[in-house]
Coordinates of C-alpha atoms in Angstrom, one line a residue:
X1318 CA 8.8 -21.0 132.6
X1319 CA 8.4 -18.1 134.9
X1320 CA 5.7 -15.4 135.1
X1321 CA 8.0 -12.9 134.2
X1322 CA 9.0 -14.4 130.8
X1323 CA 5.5 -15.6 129.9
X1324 CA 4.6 -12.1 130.7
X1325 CA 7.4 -11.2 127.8
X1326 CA 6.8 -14.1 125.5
X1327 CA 3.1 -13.3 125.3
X1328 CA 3.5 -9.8 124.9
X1329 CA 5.9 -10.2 122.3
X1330 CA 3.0 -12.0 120.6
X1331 CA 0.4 -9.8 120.9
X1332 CA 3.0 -6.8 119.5
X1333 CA 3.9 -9.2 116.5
X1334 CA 1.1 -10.7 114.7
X1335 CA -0.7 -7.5 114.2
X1336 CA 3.0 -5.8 113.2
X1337 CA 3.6 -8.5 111.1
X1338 CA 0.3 -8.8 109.6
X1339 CA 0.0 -5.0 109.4
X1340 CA 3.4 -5.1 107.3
X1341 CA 2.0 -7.6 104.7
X1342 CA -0.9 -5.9 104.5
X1343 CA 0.8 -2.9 103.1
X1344 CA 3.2 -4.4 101.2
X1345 CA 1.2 -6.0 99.0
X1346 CA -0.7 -3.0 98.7
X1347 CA 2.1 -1.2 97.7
X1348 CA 3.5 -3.9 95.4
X1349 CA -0.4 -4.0 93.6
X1350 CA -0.1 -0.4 93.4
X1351 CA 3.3 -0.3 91.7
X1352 CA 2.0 -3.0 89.5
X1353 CA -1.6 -1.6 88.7
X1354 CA 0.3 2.2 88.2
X1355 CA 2.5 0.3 85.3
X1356 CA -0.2 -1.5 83.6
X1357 CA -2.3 2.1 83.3
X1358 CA 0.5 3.7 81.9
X1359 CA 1.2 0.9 79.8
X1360 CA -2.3 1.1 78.9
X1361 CA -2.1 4.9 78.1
X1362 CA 0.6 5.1 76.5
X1363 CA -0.6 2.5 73.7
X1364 CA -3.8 4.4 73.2
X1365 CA -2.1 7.8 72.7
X1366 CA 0.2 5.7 70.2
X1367 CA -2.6 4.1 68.4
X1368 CA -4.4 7.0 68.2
X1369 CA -2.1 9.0 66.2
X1370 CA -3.2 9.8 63.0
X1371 CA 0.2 9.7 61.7
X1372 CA 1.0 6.0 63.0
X1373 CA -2.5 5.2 61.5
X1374 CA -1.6 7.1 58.2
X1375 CA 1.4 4.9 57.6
X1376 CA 0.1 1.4 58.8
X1377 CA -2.8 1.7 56.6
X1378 CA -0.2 3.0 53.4
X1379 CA 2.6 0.4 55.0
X1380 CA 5.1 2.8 54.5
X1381 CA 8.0 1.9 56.5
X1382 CA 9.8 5.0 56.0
X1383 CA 11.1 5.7 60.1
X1384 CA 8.4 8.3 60.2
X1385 CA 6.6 6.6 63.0
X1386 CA 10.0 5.6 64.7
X1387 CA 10.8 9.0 64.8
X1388 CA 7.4 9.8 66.0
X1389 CA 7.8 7.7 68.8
X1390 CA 11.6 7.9 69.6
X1391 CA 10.7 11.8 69.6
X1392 CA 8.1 11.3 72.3
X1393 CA 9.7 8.2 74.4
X1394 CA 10.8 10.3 77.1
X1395 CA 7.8 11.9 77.5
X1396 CA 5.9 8.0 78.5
X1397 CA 6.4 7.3 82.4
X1398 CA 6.6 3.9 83.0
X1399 CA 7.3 2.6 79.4
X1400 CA 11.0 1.1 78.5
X1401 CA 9.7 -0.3 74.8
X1402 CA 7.2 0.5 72.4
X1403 CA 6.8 -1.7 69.3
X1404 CA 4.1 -1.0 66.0
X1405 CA 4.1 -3.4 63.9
X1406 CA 1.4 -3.6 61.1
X1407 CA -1.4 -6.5 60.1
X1408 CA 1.8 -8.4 59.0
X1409 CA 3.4 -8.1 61.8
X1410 CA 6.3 -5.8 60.5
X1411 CA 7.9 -4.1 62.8
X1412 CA 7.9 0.1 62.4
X1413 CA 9.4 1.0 65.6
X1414 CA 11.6 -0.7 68.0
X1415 CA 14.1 0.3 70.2
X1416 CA 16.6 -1.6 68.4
X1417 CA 16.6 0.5 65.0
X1418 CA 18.1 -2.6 63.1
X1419 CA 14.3 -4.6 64.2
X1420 CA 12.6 -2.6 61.7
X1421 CA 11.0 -3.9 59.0
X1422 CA 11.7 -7.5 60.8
X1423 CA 8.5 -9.7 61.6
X1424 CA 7.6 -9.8 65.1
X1425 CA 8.9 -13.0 66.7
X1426 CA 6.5 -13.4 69.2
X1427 CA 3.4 -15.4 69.8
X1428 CA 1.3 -13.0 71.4
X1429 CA 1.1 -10.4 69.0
X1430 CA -1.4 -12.9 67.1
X1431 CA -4.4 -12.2 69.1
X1432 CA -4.4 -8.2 68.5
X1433 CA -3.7 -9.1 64.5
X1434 CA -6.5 -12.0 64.3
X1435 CA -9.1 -10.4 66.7
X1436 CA -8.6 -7.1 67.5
X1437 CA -8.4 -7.4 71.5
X1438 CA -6.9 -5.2 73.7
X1439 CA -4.6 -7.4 76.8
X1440 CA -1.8 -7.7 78.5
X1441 CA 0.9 -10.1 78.3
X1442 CA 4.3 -11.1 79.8
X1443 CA 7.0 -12.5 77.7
X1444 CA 10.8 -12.6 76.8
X1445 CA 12.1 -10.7 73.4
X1446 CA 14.6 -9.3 72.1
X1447 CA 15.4 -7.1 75.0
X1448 CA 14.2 -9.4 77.6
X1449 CA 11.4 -10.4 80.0
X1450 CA 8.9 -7.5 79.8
X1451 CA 5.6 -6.8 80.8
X1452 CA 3.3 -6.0 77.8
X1453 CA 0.0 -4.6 76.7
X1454 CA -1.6 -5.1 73.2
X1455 CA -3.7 -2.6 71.5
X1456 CA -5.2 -2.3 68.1
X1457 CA -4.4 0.4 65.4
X1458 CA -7.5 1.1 63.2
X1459 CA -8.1 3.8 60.3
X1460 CA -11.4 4.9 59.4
X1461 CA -12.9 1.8 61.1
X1462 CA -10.4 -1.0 59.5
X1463 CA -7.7 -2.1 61.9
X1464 CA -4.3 -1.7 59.9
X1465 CA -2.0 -2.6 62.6
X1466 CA -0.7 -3.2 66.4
X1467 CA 1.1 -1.3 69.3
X1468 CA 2.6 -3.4 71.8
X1469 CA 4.3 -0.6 75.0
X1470 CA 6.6 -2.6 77.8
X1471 CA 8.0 -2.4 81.0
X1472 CA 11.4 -4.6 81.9
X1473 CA 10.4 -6.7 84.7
X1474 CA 13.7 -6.7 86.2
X1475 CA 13.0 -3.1 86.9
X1476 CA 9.5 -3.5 88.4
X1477 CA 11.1 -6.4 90.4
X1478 CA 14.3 -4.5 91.5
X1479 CA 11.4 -1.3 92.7
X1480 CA 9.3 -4.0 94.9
X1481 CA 12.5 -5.7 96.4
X1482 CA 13.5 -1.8 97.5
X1483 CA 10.2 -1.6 99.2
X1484 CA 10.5 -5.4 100.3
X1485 CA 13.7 -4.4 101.8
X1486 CA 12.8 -1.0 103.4
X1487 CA 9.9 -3.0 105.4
X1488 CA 11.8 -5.2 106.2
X1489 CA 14.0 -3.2 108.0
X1490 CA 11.4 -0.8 109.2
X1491 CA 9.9 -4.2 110.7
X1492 CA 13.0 -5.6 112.3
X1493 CA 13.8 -2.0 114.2
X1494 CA 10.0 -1.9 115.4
X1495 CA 9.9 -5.9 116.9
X1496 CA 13.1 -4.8 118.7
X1497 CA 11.7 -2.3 120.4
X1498 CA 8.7 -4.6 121.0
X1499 CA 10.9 -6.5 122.9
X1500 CA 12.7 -3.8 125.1
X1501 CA 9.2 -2.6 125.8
X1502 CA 7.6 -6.0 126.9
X1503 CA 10.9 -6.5 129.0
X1504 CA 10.2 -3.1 130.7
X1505 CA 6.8 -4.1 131.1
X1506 CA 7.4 -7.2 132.3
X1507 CA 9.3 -6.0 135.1
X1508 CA 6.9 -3.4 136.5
X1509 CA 4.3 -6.4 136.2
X1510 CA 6.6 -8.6 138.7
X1511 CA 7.5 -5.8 140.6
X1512 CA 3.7 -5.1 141.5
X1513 CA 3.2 -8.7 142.4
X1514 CA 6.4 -8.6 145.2
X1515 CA 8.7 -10.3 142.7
X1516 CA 6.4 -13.3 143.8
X1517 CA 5.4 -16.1 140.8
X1518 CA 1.2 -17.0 140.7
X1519 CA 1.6 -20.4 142.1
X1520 CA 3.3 -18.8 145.0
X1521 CA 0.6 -16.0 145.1
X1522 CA -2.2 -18.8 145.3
X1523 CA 0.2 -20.6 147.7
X1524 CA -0.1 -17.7 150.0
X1525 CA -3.6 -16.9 149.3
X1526 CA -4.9 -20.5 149.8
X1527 CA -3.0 -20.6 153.2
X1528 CA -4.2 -17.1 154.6
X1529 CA -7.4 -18.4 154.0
X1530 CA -6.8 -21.4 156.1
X1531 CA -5.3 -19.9 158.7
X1532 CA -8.5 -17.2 158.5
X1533 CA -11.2 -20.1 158.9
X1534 CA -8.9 -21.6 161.6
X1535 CA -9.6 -18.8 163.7
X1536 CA -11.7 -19.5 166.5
X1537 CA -13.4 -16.1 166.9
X1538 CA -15.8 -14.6 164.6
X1539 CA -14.3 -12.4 161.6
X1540 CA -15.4 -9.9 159.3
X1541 CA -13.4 -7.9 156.6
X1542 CA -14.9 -5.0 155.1
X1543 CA -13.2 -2.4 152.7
X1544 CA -12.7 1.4 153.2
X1545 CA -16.7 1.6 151.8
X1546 CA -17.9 -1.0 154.5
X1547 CA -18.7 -3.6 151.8
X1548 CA -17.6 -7.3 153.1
X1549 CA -14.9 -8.7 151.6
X1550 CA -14.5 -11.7 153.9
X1551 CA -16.3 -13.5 156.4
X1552 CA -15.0 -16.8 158.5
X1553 CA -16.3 -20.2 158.5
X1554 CA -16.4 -19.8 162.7
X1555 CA -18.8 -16.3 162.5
X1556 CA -20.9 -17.6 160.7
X1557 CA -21.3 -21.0 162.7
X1558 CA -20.9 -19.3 166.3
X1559 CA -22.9 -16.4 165.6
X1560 CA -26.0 -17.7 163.5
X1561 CA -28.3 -14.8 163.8
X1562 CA -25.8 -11.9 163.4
X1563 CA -27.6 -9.2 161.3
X1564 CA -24.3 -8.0 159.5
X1565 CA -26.3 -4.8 158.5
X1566 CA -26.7 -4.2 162.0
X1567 CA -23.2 -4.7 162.8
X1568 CA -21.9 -2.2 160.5
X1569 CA -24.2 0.0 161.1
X1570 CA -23.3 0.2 165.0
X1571 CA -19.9 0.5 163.9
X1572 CA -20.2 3.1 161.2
X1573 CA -19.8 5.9 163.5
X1574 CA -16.3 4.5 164.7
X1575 CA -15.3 3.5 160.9
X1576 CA -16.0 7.0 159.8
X1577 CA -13.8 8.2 162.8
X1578 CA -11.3 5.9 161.9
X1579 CA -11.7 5.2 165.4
X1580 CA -10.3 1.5 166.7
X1581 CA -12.0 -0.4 169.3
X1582 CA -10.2 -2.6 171.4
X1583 CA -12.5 -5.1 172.9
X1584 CA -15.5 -3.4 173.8
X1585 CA -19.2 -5.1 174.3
X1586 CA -22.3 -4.1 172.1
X1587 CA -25.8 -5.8 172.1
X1588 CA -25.7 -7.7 168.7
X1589 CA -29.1 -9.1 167.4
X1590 CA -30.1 -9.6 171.1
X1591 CA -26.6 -10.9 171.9
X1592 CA -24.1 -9.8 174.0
X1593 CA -20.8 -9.8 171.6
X1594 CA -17.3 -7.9 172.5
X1595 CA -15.7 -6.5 169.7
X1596 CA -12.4 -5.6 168.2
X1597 CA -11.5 -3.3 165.2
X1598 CA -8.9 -2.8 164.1
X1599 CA -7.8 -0.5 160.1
X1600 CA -5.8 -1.9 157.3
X1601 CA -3.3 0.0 155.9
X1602 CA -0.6 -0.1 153.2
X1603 CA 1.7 2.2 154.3
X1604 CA -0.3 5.4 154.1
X1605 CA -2.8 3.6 151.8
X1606 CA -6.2 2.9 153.5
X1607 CA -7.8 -0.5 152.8
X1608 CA -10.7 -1.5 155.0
X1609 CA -11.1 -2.4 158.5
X1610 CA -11.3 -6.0 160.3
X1611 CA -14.0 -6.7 162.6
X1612 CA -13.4 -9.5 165.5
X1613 CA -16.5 -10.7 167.3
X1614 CA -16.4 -12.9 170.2
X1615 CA -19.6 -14.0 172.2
X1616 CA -19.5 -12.3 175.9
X1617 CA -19.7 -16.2 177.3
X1618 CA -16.4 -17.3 175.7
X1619 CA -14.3 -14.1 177.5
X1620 CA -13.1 -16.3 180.5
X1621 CA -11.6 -18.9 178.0
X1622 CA -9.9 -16.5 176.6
X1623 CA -5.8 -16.9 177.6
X1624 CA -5.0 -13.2 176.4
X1625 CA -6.9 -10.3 175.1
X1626 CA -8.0 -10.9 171.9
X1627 CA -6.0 -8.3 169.0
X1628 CA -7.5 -9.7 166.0
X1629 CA -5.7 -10.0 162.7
X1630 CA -3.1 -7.1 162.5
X1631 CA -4.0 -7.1 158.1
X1632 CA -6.7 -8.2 156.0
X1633 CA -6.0 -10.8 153.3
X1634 CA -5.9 -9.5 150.3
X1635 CA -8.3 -9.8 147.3
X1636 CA -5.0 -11.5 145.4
X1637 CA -6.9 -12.7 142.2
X1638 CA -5.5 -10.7 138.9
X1639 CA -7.4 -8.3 137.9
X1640 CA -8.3 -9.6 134.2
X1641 CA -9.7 -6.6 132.5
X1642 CA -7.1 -4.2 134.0
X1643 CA -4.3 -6.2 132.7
X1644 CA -6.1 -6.7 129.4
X1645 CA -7.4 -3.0 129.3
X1646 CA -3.5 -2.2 129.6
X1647 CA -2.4 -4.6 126.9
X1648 CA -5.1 -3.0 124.1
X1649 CA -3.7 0.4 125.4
X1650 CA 0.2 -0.5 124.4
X1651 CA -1.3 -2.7 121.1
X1652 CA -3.1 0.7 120.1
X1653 CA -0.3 3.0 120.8
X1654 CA 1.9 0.5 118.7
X1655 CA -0.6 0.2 115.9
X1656 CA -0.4 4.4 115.6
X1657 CA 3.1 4.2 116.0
X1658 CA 3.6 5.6 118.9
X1659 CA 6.5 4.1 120.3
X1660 CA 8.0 6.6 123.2
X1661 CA 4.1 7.1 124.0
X1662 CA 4.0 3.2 124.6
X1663 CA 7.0 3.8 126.6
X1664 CA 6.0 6.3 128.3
X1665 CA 2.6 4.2 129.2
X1666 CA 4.6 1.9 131.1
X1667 CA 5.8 4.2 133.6
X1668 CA 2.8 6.0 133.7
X1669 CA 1.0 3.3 134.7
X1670 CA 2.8 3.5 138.6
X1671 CA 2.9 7.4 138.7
X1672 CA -0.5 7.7 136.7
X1673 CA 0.7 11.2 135.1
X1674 CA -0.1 11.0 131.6
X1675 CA 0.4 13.1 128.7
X1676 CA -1.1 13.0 125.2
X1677 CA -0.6 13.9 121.3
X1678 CA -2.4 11.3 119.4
X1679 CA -6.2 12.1 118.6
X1680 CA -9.7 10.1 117.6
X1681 CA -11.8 12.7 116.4
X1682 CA -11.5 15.3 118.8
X1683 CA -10.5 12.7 121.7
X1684 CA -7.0 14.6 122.5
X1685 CA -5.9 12.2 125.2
X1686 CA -3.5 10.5 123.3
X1687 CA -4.1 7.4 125.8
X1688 CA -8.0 7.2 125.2
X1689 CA -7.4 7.9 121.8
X1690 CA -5.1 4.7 121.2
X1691 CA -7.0 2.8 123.6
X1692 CA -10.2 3.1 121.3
X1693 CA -8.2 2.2 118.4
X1694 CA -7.2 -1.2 119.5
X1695 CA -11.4 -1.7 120.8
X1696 CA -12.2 -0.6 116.8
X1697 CA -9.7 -3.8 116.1
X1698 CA -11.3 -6.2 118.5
X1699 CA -14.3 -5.2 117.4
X1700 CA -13.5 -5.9 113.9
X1701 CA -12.5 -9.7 114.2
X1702 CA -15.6 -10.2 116.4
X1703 CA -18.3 -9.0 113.4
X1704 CA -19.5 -5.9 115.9
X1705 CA -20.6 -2.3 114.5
X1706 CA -18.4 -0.4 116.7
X1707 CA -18.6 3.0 116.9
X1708 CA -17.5 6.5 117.9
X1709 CA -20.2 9.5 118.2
X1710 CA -18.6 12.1 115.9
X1711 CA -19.3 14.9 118.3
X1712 CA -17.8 13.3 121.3
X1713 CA -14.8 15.4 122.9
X1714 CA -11.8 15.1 125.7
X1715 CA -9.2 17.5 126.8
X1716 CA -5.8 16.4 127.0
X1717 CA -5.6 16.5 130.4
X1718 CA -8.7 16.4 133.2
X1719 CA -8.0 18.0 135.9
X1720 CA -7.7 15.9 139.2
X1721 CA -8.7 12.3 136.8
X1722 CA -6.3 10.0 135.8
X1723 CA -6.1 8.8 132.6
X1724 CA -5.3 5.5 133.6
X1725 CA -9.0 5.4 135.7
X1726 CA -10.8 6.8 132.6
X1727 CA -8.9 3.7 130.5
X1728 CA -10.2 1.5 133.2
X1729 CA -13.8 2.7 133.4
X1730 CA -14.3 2.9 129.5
X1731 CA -12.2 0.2 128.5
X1732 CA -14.6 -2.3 131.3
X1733 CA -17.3 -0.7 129.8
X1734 CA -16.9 -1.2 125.9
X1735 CA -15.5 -4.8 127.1
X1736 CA -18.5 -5.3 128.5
X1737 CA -20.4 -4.2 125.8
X1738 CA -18.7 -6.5 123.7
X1739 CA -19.4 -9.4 125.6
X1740 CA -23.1 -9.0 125.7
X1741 CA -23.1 -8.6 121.8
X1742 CA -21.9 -11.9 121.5
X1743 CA -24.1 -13.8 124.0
X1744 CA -26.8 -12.9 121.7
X1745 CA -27.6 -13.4 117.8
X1746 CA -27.1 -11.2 115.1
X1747 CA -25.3 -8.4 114.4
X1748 CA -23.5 -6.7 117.7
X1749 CA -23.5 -3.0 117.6
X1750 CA -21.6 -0.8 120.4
X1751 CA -21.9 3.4 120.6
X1752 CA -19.7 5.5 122.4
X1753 CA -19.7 8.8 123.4
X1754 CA -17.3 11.0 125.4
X1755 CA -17.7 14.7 126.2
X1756 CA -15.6 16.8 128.8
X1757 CA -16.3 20.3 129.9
X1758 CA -14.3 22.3 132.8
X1759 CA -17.1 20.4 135.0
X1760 CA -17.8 16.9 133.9
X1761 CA -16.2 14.2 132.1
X1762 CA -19.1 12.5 130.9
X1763 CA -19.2 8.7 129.2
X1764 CA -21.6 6.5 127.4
X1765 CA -21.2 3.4 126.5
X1766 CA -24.8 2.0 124.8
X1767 CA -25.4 -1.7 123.1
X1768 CA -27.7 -3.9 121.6
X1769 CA -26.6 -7.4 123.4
X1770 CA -28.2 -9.8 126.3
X1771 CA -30.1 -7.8 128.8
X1772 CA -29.1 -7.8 132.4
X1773 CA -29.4 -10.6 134.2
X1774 CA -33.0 -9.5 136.3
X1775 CA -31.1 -11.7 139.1
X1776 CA -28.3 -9.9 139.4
X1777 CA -29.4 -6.3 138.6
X1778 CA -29.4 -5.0 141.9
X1779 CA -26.3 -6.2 142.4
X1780 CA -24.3 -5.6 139.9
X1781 CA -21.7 -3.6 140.6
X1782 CA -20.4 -6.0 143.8
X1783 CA -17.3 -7.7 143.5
X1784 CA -17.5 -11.0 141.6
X1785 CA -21.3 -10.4 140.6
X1786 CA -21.6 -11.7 137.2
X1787 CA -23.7 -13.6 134.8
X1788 CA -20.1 -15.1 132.7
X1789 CA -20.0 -17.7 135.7
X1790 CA -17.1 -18.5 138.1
X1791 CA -14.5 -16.6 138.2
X1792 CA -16.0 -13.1 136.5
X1793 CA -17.6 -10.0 137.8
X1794 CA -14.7 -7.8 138.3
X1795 CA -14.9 -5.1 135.2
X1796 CA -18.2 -3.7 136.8
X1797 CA -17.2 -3.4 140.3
X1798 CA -13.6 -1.8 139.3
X1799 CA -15.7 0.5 137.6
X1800 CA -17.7 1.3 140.7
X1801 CA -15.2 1.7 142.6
X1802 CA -13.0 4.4 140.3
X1803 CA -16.2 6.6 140.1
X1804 CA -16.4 6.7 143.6
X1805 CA -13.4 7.5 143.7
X1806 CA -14.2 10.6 141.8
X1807 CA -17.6 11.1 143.3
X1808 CA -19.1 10.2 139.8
X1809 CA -22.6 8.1 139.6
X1810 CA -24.0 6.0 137.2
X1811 CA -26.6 5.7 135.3
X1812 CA -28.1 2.4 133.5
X1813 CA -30.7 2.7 131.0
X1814 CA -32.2 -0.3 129.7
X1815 CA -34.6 0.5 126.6
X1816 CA -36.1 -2.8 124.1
X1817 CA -33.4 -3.3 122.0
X1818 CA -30.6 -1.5 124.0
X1819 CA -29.1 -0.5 127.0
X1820 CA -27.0 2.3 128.1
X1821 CA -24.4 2.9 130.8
X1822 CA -23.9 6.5 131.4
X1823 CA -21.1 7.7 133.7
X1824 CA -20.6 11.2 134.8
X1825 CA -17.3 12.0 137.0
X1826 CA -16.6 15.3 138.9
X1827 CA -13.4 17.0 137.7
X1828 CA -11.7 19.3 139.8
X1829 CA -7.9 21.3 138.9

């Protein structure tokens, strides 16, 4: 199957079993509350019935002169909800019924012997004269003494024929919504394969696994660093060639040159005591700068060289998927769907590449419709996992925040909270995440505060580096895409770490 359908298939998922549990959910409210509206009625009705003196009057006399079936003909209209009422007295005579020719008949029934031989008040379904109803029993008494029974009822074909309307509404109200489920996981799909160069993952690891090769095949020394002069890469050969290479130096030597963005084509420094000629050359994506690529060669090894030495003309890519982006975006379409916000969700999509985003739908005073639906599927995650999760009620956001994207902000909360959640449940008991948000014409300002695991004393300092994680292999890329969209921003952070909680506080320039 390829990456583009999973992509669909899986997405398809996610949309559906919360839809689909979502729509049984509320059906079967609705049905209960069409059912438990019924039974008070029924139950109302009866009392008002049984509490008329004149109905009591003429049970305890057992006149059957029509005067209560007049009484309650008169008033039938005036009873939501009720399609039969019966009064019968301690013989089970009938004195009303909406079949005139039933009165004075016995009352053909079983279950009209409970409310005669013990006086309890209950419901009961059953088929009489006029079919299958739904029933409810309640005693008659006069000055203390019961004298008789009224039974009030509801056809069932008409309760049935209301919940199969409601059935059938949701049904199609389901059917519309999973189709355009399935237009938008198409569309999203895509824009997924289209960011990856139409390529499939095995062919992505294919490429990365040989770039690598080719990268440790490479005689000379080689250093990739990124547009912040962090490594990203360093070859097996620099390492074994040039054993005491202080890379701090290095960079440092070279930082006047990076700043420049000044390239250096084969040009001698004094490196850790050695004499080393070096090459630099910048990385760039179109107009998109990446990094730079550093090629040392020792002074000694210059006459074997055949040619002058150019280095690597691009730096190879960090190609791993980035997991809590990807998710991140996933929670923000589930959320937008779960508020039924379908062109939003749409609109999402596209958004995502041009990174323009507009809002209506709010969480408290979040007015970033975006954030808002974002938080809304975290509340759901953090639902099924048992965690106290939690919105500050005097957090705000504008719509719109001046030079930030609302796709960074999603990325930098929703690592954060993600985060949060993950070190509630690497410890016992009961998980519990706060989040505040405020914005000002200055600031946009986030904390994000739990009670899980500490941090890892091991790798504190280091925490915000690429692939830096206590989760093991293969983890440590929420924190450092954080990092690196409030740098973006010229934001800092802030980690507070008190006895039973810590807190990651945020703060992000904004500028019009």
């Amino acid at each position: 199957m390829s990456f583009k359908r999973r992509i669909r298939k899986r997405s398809i998922l996610i949309a559906a079993i919360p839809l689909i549990l979502s729509w049984a959910f509320f059906l079967k409210i609705r049905v209960d509350d069409i059912n438990d509206r019924i039974k008070q009625d029924l139950k109302q009705t009866s009392f008002v019935v049984s509490s008329t003196p004149t109905v009591q009057e003429k049970l305890k006399e057992r006149k059957n002169d029509f005067t209560i079936q007049n009484y309650v003909k008169k008033y039938m209209e005036t009873f939501e909800n009720v399609d039969i009422i019966v009064v019968g007295d301690m013989t089970e005579e009938k004195y009303s019924h909406l079949d005139e020719s039933q009165i004075g008949k016995k009352y053909v029934n079983s279950d009209a012997k409970r409310v005669v031989e013990t006086g309890e008040s209950y419901y009961s379904t059953m088929k009489g004269s006029m079919g299958v109803t739904l029933r409810y029993f309640e005693p008659v008494y006069y000055k203390g003494k019961q004298v008789g029974f009224v039974m009030v009822g509801k056809y069932l074909k008409d309760v049935e024929a209301v919940t199969n309307r409601i059935i059938y509404i949701g049904l199609f109200s389901l059917v519309v919504v999973m189709i355009i489920t399935i237009f938008l996981s198409e569309s999203f799909a895509r824009k997924i394969k289209k960011e990856m160069l139409g390529m499939e993952p095995d062919e992505i690891a294919r490429l990365y696994n040989e770039k690598k090769v080719i990268l440790n095949t490479i005689s000379e020394g080689i250093i990739a660093i990124d547009k912040n002069k962090k490594i990203l890469e360093i070859n097996d050969n620099c390492l074994k060639i040039f054993e005491n290479l202080n890379i701090d130096e290095l960079i440092e030597k070279l930082s006047d040159y990076i700043d420049k963005k000044e390239p250096i084509d084969m040009k001698e420094f004094n490196i850790s005591g050695e004499k080393t000629f070096i090459t630099l050359d910048f990385i760039k994506d179109e107009d998109r700068e990446l990094g730079a690529l550093i090629t040392l060669v020792k002074s000694e090894d210059i006459n074997r060289v055949a040619r002058e030495i150019t280095g690597i003309d691009e730096l190879l890519k960090n190609i791993r998927a980035n997991v809590h982006e990807f998710k991140n975006k996933l929670h923000v379409i589930l959320g937008l769907i779960n508020i039924e916000e379908y062109e939003e969700a749409k609109k999402y999509i596209a958004e995502c590449q041009e990174e323009v985003l507009k809002s209506s739908t709010r969480v408290a005073n979040i007015n970033d419709n975006f954030i808002s639906a974002m938080l809304i599927s975290k509340r759901l995650i953090a639902n099924e996992n048992n965690i106290s999760f939690r919105i500050n009620e005097k957090s705000y956001m504008k719509e719109t925040h001046g030079n930030i994207s609302s796709v960074d902000l999603i990325t930098i909360l929703g690592n954060l909270i993600e985060n949060a959640f993950d070190a509630c449940l690497e410890k016992e008991g009961q998980g519990q995440v706060d989040v505040f948000i405020d914005e000002d014409e200055e600031n946009v300002i986030i904390e994000v505060s739990d009670n899980g695991k500490k941090i890892d004393e091991e790798i504190k300092d280091d925490i915000f580096k690429n692939g830096v994680s206590s989760k093991g292999k293969g983890r440590g890329i929420g924190l450092s895409t954080i990092k690196g969209r409030v740098d973006l921003y010229g934001g800092n952070i802030e980690i507070k770490e008190f006895r039973k909680q810590k807190k990651f506080r945020i703060t992000i320039k904004r500028r019009e």
